[in-house]
Coordinates of C-alpha atoms and ligand atoms in Angstrom, one line a residue:
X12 CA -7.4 -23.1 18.4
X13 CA -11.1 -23.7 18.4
X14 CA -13.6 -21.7 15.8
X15 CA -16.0 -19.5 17.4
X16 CA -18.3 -21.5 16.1
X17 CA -17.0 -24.5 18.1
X18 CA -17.3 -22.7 21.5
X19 CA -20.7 -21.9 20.7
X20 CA -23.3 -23.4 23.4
X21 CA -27.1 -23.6 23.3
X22 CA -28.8 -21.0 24.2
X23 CA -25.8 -18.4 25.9
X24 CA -26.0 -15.2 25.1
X25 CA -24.0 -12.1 25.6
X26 CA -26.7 -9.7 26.0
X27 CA -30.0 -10.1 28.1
X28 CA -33.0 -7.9 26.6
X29 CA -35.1 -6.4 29.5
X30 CA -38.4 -8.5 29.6
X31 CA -41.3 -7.7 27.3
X32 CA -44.2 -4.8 28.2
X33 CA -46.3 -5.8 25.5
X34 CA -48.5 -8.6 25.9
X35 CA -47.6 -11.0 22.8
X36 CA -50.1 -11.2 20.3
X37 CA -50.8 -14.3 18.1
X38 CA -49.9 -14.4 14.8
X39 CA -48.7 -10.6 14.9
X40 CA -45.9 -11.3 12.1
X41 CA -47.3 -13.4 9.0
X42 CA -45.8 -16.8 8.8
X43 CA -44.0 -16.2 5.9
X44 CA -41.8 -13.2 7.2
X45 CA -40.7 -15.1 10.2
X46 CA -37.0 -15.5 10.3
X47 CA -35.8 -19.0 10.2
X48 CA -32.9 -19.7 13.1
X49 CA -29.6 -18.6 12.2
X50 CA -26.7 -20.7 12.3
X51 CA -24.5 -18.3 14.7
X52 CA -22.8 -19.3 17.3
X53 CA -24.3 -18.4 20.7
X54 CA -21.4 -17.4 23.2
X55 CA -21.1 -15.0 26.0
X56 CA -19.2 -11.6 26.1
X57 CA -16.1 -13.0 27.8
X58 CA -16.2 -15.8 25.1
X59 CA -16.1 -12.8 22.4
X60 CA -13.6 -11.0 24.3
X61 CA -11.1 -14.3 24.9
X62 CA -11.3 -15.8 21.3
X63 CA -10.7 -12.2 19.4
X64 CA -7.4 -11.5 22.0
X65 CA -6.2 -14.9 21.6
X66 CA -6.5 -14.9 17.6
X67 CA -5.4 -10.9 17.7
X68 CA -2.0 -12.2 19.9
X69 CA -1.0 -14.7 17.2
X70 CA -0.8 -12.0 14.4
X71 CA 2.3 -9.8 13.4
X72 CA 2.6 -6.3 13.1
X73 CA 4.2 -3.4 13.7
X74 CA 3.1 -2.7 16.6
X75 CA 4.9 -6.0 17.8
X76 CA 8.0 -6.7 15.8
X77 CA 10.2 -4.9 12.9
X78 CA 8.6 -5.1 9.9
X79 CA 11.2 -4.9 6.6
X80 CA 8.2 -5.7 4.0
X81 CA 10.2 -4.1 1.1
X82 CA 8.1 -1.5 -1.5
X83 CA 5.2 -1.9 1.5
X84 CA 6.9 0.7 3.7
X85 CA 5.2 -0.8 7.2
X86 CA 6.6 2.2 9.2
X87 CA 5.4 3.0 13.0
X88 CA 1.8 4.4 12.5
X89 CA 1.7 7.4 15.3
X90 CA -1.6 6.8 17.6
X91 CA -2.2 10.4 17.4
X92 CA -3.4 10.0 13.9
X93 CA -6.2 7.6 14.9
X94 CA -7.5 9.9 17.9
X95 CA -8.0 12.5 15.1
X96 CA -9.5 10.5 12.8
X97 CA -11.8 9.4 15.3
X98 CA -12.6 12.6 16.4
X99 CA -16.8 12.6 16.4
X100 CA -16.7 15.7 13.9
X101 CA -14.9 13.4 11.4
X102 CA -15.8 10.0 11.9
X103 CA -19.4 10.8 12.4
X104 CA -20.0 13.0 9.6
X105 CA -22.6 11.8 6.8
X106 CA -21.0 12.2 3.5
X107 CA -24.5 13.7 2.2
X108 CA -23.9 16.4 5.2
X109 CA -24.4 19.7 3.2
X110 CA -21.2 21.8 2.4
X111 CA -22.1 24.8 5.0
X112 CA -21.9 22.0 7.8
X113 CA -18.8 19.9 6.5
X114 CA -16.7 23.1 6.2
X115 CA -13.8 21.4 8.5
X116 CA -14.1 18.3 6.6
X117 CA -13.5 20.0 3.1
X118 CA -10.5 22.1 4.6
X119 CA -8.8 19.0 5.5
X120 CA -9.3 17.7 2.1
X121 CA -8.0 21.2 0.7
X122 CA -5.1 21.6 2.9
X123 CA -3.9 17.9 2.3
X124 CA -3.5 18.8 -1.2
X125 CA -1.8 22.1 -1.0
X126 CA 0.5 20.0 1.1
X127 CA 1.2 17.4 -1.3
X128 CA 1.4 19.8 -4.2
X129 CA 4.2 21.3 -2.1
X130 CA 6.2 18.1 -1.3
X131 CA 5.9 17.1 -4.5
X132 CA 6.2 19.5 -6.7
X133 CA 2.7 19.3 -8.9
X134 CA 0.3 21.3 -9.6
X135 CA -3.3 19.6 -8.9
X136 CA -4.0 16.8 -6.9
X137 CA -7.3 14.7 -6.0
X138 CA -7.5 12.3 -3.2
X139 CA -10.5 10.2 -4.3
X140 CA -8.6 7.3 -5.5
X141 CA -8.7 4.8 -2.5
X142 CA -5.1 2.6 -3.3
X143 CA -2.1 3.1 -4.9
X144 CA -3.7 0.6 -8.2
X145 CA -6.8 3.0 -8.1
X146 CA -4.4 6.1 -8.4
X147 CA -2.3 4.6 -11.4
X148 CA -5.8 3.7 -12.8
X149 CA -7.1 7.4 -12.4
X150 CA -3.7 8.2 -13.8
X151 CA -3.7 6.3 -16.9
X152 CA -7.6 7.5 -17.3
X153 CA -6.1 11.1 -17.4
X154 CA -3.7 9.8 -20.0
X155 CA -6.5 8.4 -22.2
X156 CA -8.5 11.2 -22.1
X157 CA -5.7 13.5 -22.8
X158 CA -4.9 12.1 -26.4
X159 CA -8.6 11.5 -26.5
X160 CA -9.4 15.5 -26.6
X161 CA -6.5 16.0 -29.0
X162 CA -7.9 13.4 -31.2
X163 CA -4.4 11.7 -31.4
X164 CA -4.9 7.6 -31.2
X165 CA -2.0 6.4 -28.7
X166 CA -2.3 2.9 -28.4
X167 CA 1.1 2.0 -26.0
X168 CA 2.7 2.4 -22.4
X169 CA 6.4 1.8 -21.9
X170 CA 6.9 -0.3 -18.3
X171 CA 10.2 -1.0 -17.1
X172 CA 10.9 -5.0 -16.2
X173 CA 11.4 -3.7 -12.5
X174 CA 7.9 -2.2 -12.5
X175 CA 5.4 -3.0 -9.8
X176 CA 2.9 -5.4 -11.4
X177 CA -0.2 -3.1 -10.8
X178 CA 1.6 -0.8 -13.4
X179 CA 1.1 -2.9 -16.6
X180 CA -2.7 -4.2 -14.9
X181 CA -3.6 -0.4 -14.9
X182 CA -2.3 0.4 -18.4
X183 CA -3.9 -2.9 -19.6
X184 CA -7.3 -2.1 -18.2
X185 CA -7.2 1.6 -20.0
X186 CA -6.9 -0.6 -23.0
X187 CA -3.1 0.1 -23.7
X188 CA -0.8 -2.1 -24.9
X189 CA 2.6 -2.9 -22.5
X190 CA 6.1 -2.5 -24.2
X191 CA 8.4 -3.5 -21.6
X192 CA 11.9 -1.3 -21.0
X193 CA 14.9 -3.4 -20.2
X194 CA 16.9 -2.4 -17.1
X195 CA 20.6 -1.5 -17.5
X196 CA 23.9 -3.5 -15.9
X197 CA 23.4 -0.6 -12.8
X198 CA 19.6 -1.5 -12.4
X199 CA 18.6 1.6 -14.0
X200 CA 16.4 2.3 -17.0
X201 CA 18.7 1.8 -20.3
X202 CA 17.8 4.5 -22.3
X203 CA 18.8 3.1 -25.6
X204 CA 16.2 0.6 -25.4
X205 CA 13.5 3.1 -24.1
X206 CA 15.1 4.9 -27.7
X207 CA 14.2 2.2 -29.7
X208 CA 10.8 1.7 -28.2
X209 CA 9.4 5.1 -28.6
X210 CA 7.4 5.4 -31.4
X211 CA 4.8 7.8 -32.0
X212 CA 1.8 5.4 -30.6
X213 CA 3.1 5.6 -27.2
X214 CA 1.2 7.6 -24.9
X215 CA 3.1 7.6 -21.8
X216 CA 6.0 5.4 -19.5
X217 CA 4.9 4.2 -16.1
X218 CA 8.4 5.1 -14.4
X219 CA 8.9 4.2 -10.4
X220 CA 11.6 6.2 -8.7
X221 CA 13.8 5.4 -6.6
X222 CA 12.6 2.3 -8.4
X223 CA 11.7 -1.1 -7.0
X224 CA 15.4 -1.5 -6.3
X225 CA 15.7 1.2 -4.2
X226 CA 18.0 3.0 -6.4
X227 CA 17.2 6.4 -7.5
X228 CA 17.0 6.8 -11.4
X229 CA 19.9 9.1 -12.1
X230 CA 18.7 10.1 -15.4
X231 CA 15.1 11.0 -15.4
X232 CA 15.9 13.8 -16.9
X233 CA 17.2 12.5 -20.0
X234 CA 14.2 10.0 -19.7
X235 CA 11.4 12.9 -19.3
X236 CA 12.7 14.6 -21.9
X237 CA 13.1 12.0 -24.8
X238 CA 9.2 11.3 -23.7
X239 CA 8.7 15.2 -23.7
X240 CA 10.2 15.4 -27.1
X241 CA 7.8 12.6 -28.4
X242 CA 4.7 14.5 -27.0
X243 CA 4.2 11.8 -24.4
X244 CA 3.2 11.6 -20.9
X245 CA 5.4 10.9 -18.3
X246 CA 3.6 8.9 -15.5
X247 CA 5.3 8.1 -12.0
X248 CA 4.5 5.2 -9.2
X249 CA 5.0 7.9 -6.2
X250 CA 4.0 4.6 -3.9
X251 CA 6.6 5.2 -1.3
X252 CA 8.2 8.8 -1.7
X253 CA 9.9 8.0 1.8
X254 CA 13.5 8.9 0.4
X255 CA 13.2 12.0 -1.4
X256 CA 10.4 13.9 1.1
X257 CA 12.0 17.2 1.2
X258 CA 14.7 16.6 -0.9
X259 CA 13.7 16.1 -4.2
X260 CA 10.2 16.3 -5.8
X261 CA 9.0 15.1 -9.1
X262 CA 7.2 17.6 -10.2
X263 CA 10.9 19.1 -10.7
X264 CA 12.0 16.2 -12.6
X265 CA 9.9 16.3 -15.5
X266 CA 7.1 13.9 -13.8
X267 CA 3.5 15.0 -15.5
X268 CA 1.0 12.7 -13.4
X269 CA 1.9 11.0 -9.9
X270 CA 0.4 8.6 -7.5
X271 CA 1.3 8.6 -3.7
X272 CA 0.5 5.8 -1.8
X273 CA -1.0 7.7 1.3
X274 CA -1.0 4.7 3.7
X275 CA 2.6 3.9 2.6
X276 CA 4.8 7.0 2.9
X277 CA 2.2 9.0 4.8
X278 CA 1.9 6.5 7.1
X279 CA -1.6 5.0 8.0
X280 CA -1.7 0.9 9.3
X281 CA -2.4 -0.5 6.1
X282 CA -1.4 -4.8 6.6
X283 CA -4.1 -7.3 5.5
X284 CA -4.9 -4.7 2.5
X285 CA -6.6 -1.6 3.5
X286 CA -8.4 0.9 3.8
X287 CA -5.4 3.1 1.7
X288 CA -5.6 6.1 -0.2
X289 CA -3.8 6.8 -3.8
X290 CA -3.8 10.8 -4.2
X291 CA -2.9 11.7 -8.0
X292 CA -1.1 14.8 -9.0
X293 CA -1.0 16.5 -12.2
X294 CA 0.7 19.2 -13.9
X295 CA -1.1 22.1 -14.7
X296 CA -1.8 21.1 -18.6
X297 CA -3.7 18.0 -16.8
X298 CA -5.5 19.3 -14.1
X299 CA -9.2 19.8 -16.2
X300 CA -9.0 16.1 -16.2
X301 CA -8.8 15.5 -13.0
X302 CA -11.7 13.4 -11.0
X303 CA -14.3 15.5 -9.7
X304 CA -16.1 16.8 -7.8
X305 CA -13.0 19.0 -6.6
X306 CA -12.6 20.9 -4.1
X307 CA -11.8 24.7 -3.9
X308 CA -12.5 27.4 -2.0
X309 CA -15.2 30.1 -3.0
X310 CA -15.5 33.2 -0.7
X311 CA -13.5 31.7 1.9
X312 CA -16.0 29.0 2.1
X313 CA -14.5 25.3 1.0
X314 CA -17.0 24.4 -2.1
X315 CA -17.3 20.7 -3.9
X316 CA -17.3 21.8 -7.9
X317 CA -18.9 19.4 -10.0
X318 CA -19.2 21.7 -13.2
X319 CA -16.1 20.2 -14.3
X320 CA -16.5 18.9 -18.1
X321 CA -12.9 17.4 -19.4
X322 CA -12.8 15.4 -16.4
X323 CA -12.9 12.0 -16.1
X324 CA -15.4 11.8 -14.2
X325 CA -15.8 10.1 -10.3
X326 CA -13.7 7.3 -9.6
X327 CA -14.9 6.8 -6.1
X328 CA -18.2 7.0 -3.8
X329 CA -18.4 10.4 -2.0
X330 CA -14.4 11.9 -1.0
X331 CA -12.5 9.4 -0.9
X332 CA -11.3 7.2 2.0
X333 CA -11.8 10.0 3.9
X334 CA -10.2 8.7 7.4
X335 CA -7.2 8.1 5.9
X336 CA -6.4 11.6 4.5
X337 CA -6.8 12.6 8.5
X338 CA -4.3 10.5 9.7
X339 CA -1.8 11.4 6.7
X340 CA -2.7 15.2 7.5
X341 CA -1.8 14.5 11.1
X342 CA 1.4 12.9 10.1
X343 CA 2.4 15.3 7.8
X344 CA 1.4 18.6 10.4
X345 CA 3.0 16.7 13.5
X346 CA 5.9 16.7 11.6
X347 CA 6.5 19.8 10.2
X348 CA 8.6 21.2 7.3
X349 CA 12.2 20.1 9.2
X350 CA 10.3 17.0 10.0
X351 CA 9.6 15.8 6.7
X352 CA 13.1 16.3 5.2
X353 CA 14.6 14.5 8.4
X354 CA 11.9 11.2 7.5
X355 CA 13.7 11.4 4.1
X356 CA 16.9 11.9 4.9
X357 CA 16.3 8.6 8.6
X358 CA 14.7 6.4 5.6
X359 CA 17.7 6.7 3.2
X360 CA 20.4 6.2 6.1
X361 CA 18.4 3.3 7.8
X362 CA 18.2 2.0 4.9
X363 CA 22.3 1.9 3.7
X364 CA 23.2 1.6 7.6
X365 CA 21.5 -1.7 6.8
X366 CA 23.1 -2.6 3.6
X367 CA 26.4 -2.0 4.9
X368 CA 26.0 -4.7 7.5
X369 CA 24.4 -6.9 5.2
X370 CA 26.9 -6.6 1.9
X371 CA 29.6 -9.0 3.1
X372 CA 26.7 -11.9 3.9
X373 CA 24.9 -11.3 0.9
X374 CA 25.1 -10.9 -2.3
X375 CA 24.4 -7.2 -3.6
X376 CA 23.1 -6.8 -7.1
X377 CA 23.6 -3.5 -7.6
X378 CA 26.2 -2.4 -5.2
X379 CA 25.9 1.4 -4.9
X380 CA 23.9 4.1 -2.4
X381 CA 20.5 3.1 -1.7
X382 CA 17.3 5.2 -1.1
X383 CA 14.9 3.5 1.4
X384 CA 15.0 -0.1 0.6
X385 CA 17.7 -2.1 -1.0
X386 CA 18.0 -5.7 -2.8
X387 CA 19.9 -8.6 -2.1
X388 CA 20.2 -12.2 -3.4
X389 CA 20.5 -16.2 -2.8
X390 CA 23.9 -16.0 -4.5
X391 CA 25.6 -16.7 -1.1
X392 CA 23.5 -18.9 -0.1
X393 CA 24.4 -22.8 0.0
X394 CA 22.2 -24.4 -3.0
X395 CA 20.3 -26.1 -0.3
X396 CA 18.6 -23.5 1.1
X397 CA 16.7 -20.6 -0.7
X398 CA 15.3 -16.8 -0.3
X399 CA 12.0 -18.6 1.2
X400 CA 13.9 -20.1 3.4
X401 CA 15.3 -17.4 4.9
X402 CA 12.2 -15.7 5.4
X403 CA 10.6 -18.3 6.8
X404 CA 13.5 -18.7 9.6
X405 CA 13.2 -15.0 10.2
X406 CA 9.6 -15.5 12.0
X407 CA 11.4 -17.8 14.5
X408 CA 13.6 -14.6 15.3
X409 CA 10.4 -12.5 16.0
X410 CA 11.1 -10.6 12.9
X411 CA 8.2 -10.3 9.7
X412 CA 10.3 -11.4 6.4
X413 CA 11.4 -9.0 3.6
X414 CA 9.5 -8.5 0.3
X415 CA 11.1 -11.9 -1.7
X416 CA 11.3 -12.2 -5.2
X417 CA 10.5 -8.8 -6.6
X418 CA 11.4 -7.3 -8.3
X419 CA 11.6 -10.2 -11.0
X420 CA 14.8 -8.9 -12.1
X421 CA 16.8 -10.1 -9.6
X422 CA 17.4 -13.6 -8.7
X423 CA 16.6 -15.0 -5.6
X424 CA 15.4 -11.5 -4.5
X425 CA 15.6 -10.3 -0.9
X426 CA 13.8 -6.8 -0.4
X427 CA 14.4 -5.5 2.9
X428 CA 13.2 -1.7 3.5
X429 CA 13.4 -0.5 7.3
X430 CA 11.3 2.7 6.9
X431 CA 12.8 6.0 9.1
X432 CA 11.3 5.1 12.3
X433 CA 13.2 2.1 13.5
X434 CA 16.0 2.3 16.4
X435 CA 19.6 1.6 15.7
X436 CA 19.0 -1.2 17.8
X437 CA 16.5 -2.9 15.6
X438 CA 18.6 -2.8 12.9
X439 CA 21.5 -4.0 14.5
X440 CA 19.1 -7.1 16.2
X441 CA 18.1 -7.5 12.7
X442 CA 21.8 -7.7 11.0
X443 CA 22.7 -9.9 13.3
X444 CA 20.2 -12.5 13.0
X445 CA 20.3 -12.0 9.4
X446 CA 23.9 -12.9 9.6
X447 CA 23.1 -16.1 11.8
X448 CA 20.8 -17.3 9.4
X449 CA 23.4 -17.2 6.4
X450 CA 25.7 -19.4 9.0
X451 CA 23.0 -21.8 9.4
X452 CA 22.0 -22.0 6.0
X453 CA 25.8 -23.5 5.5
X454 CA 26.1 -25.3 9.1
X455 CA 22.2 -26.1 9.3
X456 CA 20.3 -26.2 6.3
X457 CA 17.4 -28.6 7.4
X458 CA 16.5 -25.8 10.1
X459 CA 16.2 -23.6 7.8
X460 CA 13.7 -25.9 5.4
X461 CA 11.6 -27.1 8.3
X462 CA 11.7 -23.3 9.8
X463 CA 9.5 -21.7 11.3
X464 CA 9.4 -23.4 14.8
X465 CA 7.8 -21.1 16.4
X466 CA 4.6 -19.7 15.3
X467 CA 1.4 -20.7 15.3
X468 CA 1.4 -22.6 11.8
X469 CA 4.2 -23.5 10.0
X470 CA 4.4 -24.2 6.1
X471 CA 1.3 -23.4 4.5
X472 CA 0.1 -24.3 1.7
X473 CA 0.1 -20.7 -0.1
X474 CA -0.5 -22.3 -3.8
X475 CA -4.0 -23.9 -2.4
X476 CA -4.8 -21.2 -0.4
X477 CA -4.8 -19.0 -3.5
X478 CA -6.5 -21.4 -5.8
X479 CA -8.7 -22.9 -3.7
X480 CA -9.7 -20.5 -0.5
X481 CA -12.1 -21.0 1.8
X482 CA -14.0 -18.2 2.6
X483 CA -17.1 -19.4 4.6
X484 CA -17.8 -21.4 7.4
X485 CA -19.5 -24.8 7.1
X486 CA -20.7 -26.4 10.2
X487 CA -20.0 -29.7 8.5
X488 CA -16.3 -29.0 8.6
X489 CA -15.9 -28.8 12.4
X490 CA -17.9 -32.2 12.6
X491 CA -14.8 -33.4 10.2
X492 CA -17.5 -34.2 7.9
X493 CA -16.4 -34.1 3.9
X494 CA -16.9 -31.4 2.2
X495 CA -17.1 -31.0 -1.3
Ligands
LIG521 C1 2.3 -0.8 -3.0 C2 2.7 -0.4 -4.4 C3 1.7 -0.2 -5.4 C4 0.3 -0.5 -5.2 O1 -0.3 0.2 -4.1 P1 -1.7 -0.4 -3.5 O2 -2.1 0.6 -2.5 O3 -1.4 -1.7 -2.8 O4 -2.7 -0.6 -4.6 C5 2.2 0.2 -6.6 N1 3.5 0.5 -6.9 C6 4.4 0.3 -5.9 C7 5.9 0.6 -6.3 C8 4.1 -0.1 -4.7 O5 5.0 -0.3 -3.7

């Protein structure tokens, strides 16, 4: 497919300015500000409108195909979120508007967090931090400046090895030191070795649960309180909460600080990396920490409080990614209380419904009840063939691959998460090709190394692309001219 750039013609245009009123006088602009031509490509509307459809029609997402992108949660994103966050009274407001005229804007960003608090069981929440990283970030801030103002030095962060690898980066950038927790034979947290790490430097553990295995940890409690017992802060990735939404909440479980990954379980589009929202909750020992300004409400007028002096301090321009709480308040008010149990309760049995088909094909790692995603691995698979393969041959089938090879614990990983929205259908179209592709891997390896067929590119080079992007168009490259 040609660039835009390569369509461009001399001289077209897409817009025609009405012709000039103003007789033209010499000289008016002084040499030196005149612009010097830019090297855009000059195309008409349709032009525009053709190249951006065609290159729109050759991308995946949900809105076109099943989605399984384990730990990403790429659920159906309802359209009637984005007609409310485009509503003028949102979308046009200046974030410098004064507080009497943003009142509707501040109750959204009040209510959201009473919600959340009530899902999840904490006590304080701020939705400034714009990703799941930014919220571990503002989390592990909170823990800093916790042992800060009791003028205790805590120098350590206990990560299990199934841990999301933002967890670690976020600790490491607070200036803690990792001490990674070995997982047990049932892909839990083995307590003896958390035992034998915990010594009096460590601050806090980074726990994920249901953890990156889809597997819910069945003794937090035990966990939270051998932390609790050392004085040290319990910390949870809340990134997809899909399983236990009105079921269980951590604040209940001994969790003292949480991140929720707004565009993940509350369910915003979110592929090709943002915008997303991170909220973080705290427990009520926590909360003067918290990022400000906050917001609470002051003679039934919503008020931003800046006069907040433990806290950490901003950790984002203005409100946050304000669009995005909208559409997660939408979600979570089309919804309703019933609704949010039942998107806990569809995500968990999608999920096993899933597994169950899979198990005999597939190697299992940790062969028990899931929560909303579950793990397999290229045991079964002939040694010709491996986990990228299969993804790869999934495209051909219409179908976006599974999370692969994470978490790092398991070999060969396959991490398939269907999210609460899809159709017994889908899943069954999905088994079944799942299940064809394991035959072919046996009968038909080579399809499966040259696959996919079908889509636009094939193979790329992902190692070069990371290295060694390119970012920016050179004229020089559609003449096939070298570059350096
Ligand atoms: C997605 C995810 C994150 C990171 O969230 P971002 O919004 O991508 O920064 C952290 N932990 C887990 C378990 C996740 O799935």
């Amino acid at each position: 497919m040609k660039l835009i750039f390569e369509r461009s013609v001399k001289g077209r245009k897409a817009v025609e300015l009405p012709k000039l009123d103003v007789p033209l006088q010499a000289n008016l602009i002084p040499e030196e500000f005149i612009r010097q031509e830019l090297d855009m490509p000059e195309v008409s509307e349709l032009d525009v409108i053709r190249h951006y459809t065609a290159l729109s029609r050759r991308n995946f997402g949900v809105d076109n195909g099943f989605y399984p992108l384990g730990s990403c949660t790429m659920k159906y994103n309802p359209k009637i979120n984005e007609d409310m966050a485009r509503l003028e009274g949102f979308s046009q407001l200046h974030p410098y508007a004064p507080e009497e005229s943003s009142q509707g804007a501040l109750q959204i960003i009040y209510e959201l967090q009473q919600y959340l608090k009530e899902i999840s069981g904490m006590d304080a929440f701020t939705l400034q931090p714009a990703a799941g990283s930014h919220g571990e970030l503002t989390g592990i801030m909170i823990v800093k400046k916790y042992f800060e103002s009791m003028n205790e030095k805590r120098t350590k962060i206990l990560i299990p090895d199934s841990a999301h690898g933002t967890n670690p980066a976020s600790a490491t950038l607070c200036g803690f030191e990792c001490v990674e927790i070995k997982s047990n034979s049932e892909g839990e947290i083995d307590l003896d070795d958390l035992k034998s790490k915990l010594t009096k430097d460590v601050a806090a553990i980074m726990i994920t649960n249901p953890n990156t295995l889809g597997l819910f940890e069945r003794r937090i409690l035990d966990a939270a309180k051998l932390m609790h017992d050392n004085n040290s802060i319990v910390y949870m990735d809340g990134a997809n909460l899909n399983a236990m939404l009105g079921i269980a909440r951590p604040g209940d479980f001994g969790i003292d600080i949480l991140h929720i990954n707004l565009h993940k379980t509350f369910s915003t589009p979110h592929g090709g990396g943002g915008p997303g929202a991170g909220p973080v909750g705290v427990k009520k020992h926590l909360e003067r920490f918290l990022p400000k300004p906050s917001v609470e409400v002051v003679d039934k007028k919503y008020r931003l409080n800046y006069n907040l002096p433990d806290s950490i301090g901003r950790v984002r321009a203005f409100y946050g990614n304000f669009g995005i709480l909208v559409r997660a308040y939408t979600y979570i008010r089309s919804n309703g209380f019933e609704g949010i149990r039942a998107i806990g309760e569809n995500s968990v049995l999608n999920a096993n419904y899933l597994l169950a088909k899979l198990k005999k094909h597939y190697h299992v790692p940790y062969n028990r009840t899931c929560q909303h995603e579950f793990v397999l691995t290229d045991k079964y698979l002939s040694n010709d063939v491996s986990t990228n393969d299969v993804a790869k041959r999934l495209l051909d089938f219409g179908f976006y691959a599974p999370t692969i090879y994470f978490p790092l614990i398991v070999h060969g990983a396959i991490m398939i998460e269907p999210t609460e929205t899809e159709s017994k259908e889908t899943l069954d179209a999905f088994a079944e090709v799942m299940i064809k592709i394991k035959e072919e891997s046996v009968n038909d390896p080579e399809i499966l190394k040259s696959a996919p067929l079908t889509t636009p590119v094939s193979r790329l080079d992902g190692v070069l692309a990371a290295r060694k992007p390119i970012l920016r168009y050179e004229r020089t490259m559609a003449l096939n001219e070298p570059t350096h």
